[in-house]
Coordinates of C-alpha atoms in Angstrom, one line a residue:
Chain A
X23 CA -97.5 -106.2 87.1
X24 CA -93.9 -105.4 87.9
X25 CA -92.4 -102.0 89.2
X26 CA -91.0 -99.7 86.2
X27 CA -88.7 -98.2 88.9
X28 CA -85.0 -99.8 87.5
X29 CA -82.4 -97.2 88.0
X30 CA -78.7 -97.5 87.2
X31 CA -76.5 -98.9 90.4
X32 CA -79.4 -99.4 92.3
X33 CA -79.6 -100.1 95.5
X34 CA -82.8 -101.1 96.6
X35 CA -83.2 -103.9 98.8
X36 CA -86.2 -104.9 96.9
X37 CA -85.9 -104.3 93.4
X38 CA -89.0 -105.3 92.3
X39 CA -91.7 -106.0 94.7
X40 CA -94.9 -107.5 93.8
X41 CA -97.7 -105.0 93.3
X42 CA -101.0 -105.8 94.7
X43 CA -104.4 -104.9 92.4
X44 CA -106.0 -102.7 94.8
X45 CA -109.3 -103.3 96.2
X46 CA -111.8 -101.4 95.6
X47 CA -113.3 -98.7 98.7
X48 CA -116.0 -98.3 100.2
X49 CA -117.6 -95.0 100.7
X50 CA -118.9 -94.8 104.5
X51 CA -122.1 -92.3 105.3
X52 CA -121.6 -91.9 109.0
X53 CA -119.7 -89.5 110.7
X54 CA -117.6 -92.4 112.7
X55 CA -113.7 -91.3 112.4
X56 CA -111.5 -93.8 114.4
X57 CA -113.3 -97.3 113.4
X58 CA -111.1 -99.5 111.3
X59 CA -111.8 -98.6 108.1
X60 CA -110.9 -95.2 109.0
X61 CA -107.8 -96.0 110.4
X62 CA -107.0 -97.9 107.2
X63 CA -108.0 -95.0 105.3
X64 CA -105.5 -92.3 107.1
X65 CA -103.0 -95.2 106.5
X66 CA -103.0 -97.3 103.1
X67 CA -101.8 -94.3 101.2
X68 CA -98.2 -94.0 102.6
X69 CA -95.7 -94.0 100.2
X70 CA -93.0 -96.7 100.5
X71 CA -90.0 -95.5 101.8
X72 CA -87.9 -97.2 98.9
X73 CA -90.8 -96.7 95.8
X74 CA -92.4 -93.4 96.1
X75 CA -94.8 -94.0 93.9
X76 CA -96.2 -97.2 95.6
X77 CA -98.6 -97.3 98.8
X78 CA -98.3 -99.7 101.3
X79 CA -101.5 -100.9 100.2
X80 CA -100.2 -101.4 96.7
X81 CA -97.3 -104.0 98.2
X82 CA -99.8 -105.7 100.9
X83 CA -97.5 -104.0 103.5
X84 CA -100.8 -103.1 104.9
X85 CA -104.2 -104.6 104.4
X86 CA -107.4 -104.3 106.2
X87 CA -106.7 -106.8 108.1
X88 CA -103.9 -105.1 109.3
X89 CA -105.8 -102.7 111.5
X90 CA -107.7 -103.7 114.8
X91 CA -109.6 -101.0 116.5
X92 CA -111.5 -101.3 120.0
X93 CA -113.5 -97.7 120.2
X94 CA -114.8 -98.5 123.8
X95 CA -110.9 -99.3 124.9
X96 CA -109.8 -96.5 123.1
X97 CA -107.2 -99.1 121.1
X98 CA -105.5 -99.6 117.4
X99 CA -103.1 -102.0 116.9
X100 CA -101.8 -101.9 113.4
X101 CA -99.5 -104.9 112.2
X102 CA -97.8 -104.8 108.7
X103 CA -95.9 -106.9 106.5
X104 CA -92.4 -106.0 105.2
X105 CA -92.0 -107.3 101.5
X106 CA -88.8 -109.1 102.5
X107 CA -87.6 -110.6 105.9
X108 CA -84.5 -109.2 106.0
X109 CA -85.1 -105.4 105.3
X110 CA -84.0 -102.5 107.3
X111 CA -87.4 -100.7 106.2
X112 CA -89.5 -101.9 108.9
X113 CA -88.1 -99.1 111.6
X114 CA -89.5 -96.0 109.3
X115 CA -92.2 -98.0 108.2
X116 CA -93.5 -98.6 112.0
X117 CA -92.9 -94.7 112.8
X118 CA -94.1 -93.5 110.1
X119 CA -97.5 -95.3 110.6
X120 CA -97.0 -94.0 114.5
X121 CA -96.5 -90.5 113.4
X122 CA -99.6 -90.4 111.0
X123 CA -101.9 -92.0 113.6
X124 CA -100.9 -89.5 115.9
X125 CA -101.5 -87.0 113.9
X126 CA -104.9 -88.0 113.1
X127 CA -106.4 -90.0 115.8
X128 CA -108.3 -88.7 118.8
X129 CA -105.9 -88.0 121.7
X130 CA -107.4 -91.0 123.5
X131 CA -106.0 -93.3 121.6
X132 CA -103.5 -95.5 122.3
X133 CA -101.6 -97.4 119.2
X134 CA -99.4 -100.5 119.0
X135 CA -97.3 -101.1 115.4
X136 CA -95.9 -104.3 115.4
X137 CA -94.5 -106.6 112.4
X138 CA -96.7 -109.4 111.5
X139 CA -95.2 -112.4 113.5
X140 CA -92.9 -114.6 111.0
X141 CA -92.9 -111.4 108.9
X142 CA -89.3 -110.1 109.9
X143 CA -85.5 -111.5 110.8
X144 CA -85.5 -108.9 113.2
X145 CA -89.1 -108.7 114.7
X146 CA -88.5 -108.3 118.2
X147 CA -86.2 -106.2 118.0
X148 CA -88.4 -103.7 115.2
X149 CA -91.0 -104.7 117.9
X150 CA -89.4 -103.6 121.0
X151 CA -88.2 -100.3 119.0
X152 CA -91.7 -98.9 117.6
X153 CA -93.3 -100.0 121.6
X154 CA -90.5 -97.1 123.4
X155 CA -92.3 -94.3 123.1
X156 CA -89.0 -92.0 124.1
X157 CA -87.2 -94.2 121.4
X158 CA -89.7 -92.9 119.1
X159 CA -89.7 -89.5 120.1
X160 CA -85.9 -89.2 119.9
X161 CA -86.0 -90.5 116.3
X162 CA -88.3 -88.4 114.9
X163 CA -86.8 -85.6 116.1
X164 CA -84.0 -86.9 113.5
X165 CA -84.0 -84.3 110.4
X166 CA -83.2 -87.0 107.8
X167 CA -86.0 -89.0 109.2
X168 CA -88.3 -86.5 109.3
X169 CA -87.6 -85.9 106.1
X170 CA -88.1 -89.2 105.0
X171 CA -91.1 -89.9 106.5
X172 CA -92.7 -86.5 105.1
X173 CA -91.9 -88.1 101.7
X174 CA -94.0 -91.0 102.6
X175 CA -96.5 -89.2 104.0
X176 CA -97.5 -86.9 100.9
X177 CA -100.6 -88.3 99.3
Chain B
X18 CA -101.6 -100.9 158.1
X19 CA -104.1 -97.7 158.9
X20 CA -103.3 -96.5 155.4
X21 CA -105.3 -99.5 154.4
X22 CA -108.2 -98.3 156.8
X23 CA -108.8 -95.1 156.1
X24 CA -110.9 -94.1 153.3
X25 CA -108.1 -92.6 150.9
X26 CA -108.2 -90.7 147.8
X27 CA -106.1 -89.0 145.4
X28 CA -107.4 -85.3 145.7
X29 CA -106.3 -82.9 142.5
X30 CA -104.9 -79.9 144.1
X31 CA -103.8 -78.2 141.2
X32 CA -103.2 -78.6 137.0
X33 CA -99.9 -76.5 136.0
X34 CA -100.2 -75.4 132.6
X35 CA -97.6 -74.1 130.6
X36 CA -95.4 -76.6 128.8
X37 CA -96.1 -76.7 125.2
X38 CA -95.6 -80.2 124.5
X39 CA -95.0 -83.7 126.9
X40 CA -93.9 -83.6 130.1
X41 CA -91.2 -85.9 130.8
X42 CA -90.4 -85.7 134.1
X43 CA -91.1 -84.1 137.6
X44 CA -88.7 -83.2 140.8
X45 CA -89.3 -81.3 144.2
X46 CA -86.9 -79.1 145.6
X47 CA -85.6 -81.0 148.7
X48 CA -85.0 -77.9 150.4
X49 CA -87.8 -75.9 150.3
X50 CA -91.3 -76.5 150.9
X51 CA -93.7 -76.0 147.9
X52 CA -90.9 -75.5 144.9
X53 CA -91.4 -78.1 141.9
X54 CA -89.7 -77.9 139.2
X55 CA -90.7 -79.9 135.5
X56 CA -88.9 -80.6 132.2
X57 CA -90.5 -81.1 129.0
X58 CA -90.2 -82.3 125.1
X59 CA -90.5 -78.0 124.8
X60 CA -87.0 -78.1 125.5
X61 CA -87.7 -76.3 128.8
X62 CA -87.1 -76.2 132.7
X63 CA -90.2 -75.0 134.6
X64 CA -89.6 -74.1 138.4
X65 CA -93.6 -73.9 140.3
X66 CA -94.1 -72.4 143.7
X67 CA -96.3 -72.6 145.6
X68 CA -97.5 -69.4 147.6
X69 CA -97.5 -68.9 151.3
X70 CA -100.4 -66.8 151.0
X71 CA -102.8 -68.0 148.4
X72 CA -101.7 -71.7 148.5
X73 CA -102.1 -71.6 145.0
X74 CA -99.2 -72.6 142.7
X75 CA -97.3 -70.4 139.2
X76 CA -94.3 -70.6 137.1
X77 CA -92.0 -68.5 138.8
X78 CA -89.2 -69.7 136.3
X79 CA -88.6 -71.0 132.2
X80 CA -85.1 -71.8 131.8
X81 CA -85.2 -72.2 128.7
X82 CA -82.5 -71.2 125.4
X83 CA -79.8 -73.5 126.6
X84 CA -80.8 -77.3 125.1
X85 CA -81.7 -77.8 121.7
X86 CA -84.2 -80.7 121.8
X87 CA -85.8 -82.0 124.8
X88 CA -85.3 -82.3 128.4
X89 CA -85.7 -85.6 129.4
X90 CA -85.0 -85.3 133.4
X91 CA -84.0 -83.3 135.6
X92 CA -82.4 -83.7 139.9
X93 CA -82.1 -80.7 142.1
X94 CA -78.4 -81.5 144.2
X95 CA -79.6 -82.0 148.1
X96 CA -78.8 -78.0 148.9
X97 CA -81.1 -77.4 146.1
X98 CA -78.2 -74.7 145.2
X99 CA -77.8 -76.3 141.5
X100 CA -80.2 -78.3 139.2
X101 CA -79.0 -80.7 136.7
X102 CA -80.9 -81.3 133.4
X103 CA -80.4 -84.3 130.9
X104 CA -81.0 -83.7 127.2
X105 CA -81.8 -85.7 124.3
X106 CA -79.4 -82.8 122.7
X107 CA -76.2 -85.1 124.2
X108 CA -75.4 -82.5 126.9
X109 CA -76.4 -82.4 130.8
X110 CA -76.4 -78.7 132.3
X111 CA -76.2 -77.5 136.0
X112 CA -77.5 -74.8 136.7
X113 CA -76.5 -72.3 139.4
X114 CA -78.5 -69.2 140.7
X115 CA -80.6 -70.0 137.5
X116 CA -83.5 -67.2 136.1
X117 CA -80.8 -64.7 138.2
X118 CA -78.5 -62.1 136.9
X119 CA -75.4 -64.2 138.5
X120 CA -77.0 -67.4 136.5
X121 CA -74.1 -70.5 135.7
X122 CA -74.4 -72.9 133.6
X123 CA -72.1 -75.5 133.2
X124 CA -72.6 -77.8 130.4
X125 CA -71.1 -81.4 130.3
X126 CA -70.6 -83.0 127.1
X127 CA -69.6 -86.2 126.9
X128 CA -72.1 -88.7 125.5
X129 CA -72.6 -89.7 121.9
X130 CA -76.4 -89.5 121.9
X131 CA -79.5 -88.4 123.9
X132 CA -78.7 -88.9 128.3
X133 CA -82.0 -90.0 129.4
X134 CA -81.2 -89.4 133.4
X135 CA -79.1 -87.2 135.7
X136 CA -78.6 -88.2 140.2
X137 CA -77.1 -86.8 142.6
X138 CA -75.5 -89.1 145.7
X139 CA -76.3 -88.2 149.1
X140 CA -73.6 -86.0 149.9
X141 CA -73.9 -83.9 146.7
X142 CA -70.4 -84.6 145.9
X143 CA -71.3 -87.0 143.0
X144 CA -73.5 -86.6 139.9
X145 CA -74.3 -89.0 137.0
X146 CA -75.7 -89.7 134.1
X147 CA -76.6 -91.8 131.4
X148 CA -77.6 -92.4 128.2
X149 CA -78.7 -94.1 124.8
X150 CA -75.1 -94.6 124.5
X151 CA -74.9 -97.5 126.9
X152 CA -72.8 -95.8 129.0
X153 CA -73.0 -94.4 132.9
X154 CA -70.8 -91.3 133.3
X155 CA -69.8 -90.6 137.2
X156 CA -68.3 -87.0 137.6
X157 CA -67.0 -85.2 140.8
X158 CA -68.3 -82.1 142.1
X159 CA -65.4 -79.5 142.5
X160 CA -67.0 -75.8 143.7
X161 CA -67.8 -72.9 141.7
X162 CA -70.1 -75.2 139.4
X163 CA -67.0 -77.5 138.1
X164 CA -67.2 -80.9 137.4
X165 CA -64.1 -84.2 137.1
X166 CA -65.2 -86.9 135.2
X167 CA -64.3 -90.0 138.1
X168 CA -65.6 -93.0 135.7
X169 CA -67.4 -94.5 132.8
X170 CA -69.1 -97.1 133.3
X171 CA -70.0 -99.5 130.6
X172 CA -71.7 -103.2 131.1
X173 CA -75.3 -102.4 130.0
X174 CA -75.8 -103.7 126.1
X175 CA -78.8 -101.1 125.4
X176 CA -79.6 -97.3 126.2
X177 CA -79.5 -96.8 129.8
X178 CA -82.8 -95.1 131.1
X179 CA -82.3 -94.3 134.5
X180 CA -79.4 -93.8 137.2
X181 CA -80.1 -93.3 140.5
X182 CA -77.6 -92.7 143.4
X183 CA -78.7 -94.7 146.7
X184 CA -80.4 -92.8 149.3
X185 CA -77.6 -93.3 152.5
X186 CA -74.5 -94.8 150.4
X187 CA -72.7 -94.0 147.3
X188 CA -73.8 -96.9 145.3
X189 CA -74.9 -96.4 141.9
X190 CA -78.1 -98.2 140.2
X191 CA -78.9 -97.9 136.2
X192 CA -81.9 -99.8 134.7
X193 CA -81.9 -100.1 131.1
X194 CA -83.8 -101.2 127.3
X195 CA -81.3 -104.3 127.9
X196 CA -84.1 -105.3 130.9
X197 CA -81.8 -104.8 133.6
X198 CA -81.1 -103.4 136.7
X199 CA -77.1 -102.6 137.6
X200 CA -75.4 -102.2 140.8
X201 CA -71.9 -99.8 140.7
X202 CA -69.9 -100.2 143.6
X203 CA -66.2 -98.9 144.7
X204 CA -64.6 -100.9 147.2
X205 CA -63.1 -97.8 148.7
X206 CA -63.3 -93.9 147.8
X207 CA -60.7 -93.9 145.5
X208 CA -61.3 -96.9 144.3
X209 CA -62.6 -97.9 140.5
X210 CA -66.9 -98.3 140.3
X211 CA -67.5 -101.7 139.4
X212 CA -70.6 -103.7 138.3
X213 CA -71.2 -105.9 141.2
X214 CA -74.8 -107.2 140.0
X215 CA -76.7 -107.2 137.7
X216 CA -80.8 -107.9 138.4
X217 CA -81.8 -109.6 135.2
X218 CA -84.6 -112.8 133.8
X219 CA -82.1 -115.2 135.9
X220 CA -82.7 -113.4 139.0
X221 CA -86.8 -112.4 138.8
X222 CA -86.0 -109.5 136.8
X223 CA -88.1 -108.0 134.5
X224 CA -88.6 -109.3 131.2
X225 CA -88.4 -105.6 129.1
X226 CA -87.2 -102.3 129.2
X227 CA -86.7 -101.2 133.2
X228 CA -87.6 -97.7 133.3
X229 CA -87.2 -96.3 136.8
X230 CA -86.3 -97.1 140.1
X231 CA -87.1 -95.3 143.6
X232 CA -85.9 -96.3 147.3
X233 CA -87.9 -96.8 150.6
X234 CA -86.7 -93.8 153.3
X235 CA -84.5 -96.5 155.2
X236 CA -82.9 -97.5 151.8
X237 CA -82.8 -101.2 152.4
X238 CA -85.8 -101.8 149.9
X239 CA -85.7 -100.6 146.1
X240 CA -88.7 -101.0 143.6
X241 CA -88.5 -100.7 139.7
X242 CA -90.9 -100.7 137.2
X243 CA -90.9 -101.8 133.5
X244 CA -92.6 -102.2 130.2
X245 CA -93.5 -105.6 131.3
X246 CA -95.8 -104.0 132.5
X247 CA -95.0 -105.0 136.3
X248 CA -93.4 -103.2 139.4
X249 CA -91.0 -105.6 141.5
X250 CA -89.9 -105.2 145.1
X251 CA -86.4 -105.7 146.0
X252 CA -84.5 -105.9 149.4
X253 CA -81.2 -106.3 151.1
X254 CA -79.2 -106.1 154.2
X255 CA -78.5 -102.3 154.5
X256 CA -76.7 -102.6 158.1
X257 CA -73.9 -105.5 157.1
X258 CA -73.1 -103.0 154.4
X259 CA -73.3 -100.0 156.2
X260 CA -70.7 -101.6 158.5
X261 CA -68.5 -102.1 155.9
X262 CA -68.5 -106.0 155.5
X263 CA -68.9 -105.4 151.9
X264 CA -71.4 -105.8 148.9
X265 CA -74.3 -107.4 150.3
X266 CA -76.5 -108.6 147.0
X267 CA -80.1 -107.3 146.4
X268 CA -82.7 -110.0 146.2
X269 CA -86.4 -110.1 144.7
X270 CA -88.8 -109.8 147.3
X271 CA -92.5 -109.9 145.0
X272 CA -93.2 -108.8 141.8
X273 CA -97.1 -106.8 141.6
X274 CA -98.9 -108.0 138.2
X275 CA -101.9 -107.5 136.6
X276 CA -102.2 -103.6 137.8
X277 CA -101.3 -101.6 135.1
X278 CA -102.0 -102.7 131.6
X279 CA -99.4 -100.8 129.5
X280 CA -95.9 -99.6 130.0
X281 CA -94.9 -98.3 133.9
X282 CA -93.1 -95.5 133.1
X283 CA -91.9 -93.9 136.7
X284 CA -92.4 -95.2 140.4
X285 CA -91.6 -93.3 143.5
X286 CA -91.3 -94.7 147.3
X287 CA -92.8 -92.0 149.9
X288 CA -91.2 -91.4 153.2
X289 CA -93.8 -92.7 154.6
X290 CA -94.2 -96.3 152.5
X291 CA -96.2 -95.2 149.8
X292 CA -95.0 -96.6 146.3
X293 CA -97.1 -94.2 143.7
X294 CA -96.5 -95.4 139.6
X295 CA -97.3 -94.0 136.8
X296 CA -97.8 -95.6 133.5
X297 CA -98.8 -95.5 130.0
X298 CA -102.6 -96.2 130.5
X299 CA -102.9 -92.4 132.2
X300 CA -103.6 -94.1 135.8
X301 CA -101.8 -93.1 139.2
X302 CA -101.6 -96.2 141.5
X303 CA -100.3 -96.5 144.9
X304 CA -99.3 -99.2 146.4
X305 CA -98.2 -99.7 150.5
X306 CA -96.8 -102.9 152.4
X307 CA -100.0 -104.3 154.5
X308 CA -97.6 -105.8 157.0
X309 CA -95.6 -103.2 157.8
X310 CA -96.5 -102.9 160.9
X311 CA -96.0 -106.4 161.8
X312 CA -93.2 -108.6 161.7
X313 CA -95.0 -110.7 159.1
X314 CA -93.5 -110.5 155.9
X315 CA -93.9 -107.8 153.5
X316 CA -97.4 -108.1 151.7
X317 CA -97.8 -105.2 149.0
X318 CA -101.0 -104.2 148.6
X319 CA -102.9 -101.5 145.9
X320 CA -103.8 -99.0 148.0
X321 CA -105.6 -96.9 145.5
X322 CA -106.2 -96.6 141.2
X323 CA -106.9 -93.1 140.3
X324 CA -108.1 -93.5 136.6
X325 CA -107.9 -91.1 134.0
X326 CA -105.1 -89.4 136.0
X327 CA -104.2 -87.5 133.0
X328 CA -105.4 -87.3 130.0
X329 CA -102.6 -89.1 128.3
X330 CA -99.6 -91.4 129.3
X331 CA -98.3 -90.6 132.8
X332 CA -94.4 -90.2 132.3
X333 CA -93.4 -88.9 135.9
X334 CA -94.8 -89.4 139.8
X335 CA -93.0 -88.0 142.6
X336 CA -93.8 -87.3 146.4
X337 CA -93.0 -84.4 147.5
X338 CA -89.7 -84.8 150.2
X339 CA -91.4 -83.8 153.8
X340 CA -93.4 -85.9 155.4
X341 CA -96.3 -85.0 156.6
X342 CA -98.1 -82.9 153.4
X343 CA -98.4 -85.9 151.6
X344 CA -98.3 -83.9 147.8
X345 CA -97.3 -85.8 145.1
X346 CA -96.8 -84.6 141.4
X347 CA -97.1 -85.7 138.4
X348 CA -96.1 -85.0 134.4
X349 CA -97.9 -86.3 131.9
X350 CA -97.8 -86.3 127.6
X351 CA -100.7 -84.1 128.3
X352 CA -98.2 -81.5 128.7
X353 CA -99.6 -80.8 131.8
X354 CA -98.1 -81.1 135.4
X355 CA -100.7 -82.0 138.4
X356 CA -99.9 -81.5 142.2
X357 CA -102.3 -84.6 144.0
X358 CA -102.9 -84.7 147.9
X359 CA -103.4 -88.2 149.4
X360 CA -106.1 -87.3 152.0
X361 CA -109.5 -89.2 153.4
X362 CA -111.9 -88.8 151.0
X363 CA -115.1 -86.5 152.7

């Protein structure tokens, strides 16, 4: 299956990304919230910056084995996949996946995003980015990033 | 060392509440007893007292209404008459006779994105700043709250997190995202502020971002911290250059491991040889030189881990300037601000 999404002078960096057939969910009965499924949960459905109508699930940015939890250590440490090694996506990709685990986890919690080693051209310096917190802070109070990641955000 | 004897523990004295979001940083007044003052991600300055009758501690000030997005940090000049705040809003204010009807503000506006840090030398006659733009202003202190912009200082290839005047001299230190520490010296006092070394990987410097530095009383020891997760102890010959022979270089004296497990995001040096950090994984430890009473060498030791400090990542630790109450406080993204007493434990 190929992305519809072809729009006159486009400039997506990734025109047409390969879609994923998405795996089926499991419905949990306990009242658990921060093991990994859960974190996967709050996170599969963000939009793709570039195709709003795509989750990072759907392009295998993210997958479940994306997301390691340790409950005791109070720990997540999501790494993704940019579709394409040289991207400039990977920046509100990481923050927005910083922003929504924020949001949603326990204050406990500490979170690392990184980019799946190999993944990225620039993966240390993505890396080094998404780990300073102040870094982080400063961006997002960025209006045209909030807004961006607000997009990616609505499920 | 009888700090090592005795049973010491870090006693809560008091939690301020009040700011609305993190607390970035923390700094005493170093001319009054009991006056703390705290910035925050709430765009505000709080000023704490403490009171001479109830011992207790409340917000006697918010200065609040002049920066538009977070105050990062914060320096009270050494008479304590004016305060300088850094901004992630691009501008640095001083405040004068702040939360007062005869309140100044002077507002300095010169880098191209957020300043991260604001110093004050010795004397009070210099201030400076610095900032994600890579750069290290150095302005001159003219009176009625004016400032002269005496140098800009650019070497450092990444946001700049942290300058910090020397304690006795007016040399300069920045640590930065680039991993290094910088040294800024003028030859004379006219003279042009030049790099004149740099503690990077070459030299056992740290291997990420450097986020703060502190001095020993004496000055001739420095420590830094960093998001490689260690603090490192550093050392040079304060008298040759106090007698003018020159720049005398900084070496590495020992590097502490293995303590803190995520990003050290402050460290502060005591009058009295305490080195207190605070990190990312919400602990307060303190470390103190085992020999120092000796003429051994120096042999750093952890004096104490206070767990669960706060209740999130520890941004700021700072003792407070005389020497014998032993307070130190900290900030925390808890949004809270804690005054700690280092005292035997009953």
């Amino acid at each position: 299956m190929r992305s519809g999404e072809k729009k006159m002078d486009s400039v997506l960096i990734n025109e047409n990304p390969i879609i994923y057939p998405k795996r089926p969910r499991r419905v949990r009965t306990d009242q658990s919230n921060t093991d990994e499924f859960s974190s996967t949960n709050r996170i599969r459905d963000i939009r793709d910056p570039e195709h709003p109508k795509l989750s990072l699930e759907d392009l295998n940015i993210l997958t479940e084995e994306s997301v390691e939890v340790d409950d005791d250590k109070s720990y997540v440490r999501i790494t993704f996949t940019p579709t394409l090694p040289h991207c400039h996506l990977p920046t509100p990709i990481g923050l927005c996946l910083l922003a929504k685990l924020a949001q949603s986890l326990p204050a406990r919690f500490k979170v690392d995003v990184r980019v799946a080693p190999g993944s990225h051209d620039k993966e240390k310096t993505v890396n080094k980015q998404l780990g300073d917190k102040e870094r982080v802070a400063a961006g997002l109070e960025n209006p045209d990033l909030v807004a961006l990641l607000n997009k990616m955000m609505q499920v | 060392m009888k700090l090592m004897d005795k049973n010491l523990g870090l006693v809560e004295v008091q939690k301020l509440e009040g700011h609305t979001d993190r607390v970035w940083n923390v700094a005493w007044n170093p001319a009054a007893d009991g006056v703390l003052a705290s910035c925050s991600a709430d765009k505000t300055v709080r000023i704490w007292e403490q009171s001479s009758l109830t011992r207790s501690w409340t917000c006697k000030a918010v200065l609040e209404g002049t920066h538009t997005r977070t105050v990062k940090s914060l320096a009270w000049s050494p008479s304590a008459k004016l305060l300088a705040t850094a901004s992630f809003d691009g501008t640095t204010c001083v405040w004068e006779n702040f939360a007062t009807d005869s309140e100044s503000v002077s507002v300095l506006q010169v880098h191209e994105s957020e300043v991260k840090s604001v110093s004050w030398n010795a004397s009070g006659s210099l201030l400076a700043t610095c900032g994600r733009d890579k750069s290290v202003w150095i302005w001159e202190v003219l009176p009625e709250n004016e400032f002269d912009c005496a140098a800009v200082l650019t070497g450092h290839s990444e946001d700049v997190k942290m300058v910090l005047w020397h304690p006795t001299m007016d040399v300069l230190f920045s640590c930065s995202y680039d991993n290094t520490v910088k040294i800024w010296w003028s030859e004379d006092e006219y003279g042009d502020y030049n790099c004149v070394q740099t503690l990077g990987e070459s030299n056992n410097g740290h291997s990420s971002t450097v986020w703060s530095i502190s001095f020993n009383a004496a000055g001739d020891k420095m420590v830094t911290c960093s998001d490689d997760l260690t603090v490192k102890i550093w050392k040079t010959d304060i008298s040759r250059m106090q007698s003018g022979e020159g720049y005398v270089p900084w070496t590495h004296v020992c590097t502490l491991s293995g303590f803190h497990d995520r990003t050290i995001y402050s460290v502060h040096w005591s009058r009295d040889g305490v080195i207190a950090c605070g990190a990312g994984d919400d602990t307060i430890q303190l470390f103190v030189d085992s020999n120092s009473d000796s003429v051994d060498r120096p042999s750093y030791k952890l004096l104490l881990k206070k767990e669960k400090a706060h209740e999130k990542d520890v941004n700021s630790v700072q003792w407070a300037p005389d020497k014998e109450s032993r307070l130190l406080a900290s900030g925390s993204d808890d949004k809270m601000v804690k005054i700690w007493k280092l005292a035997s434990e009953p």
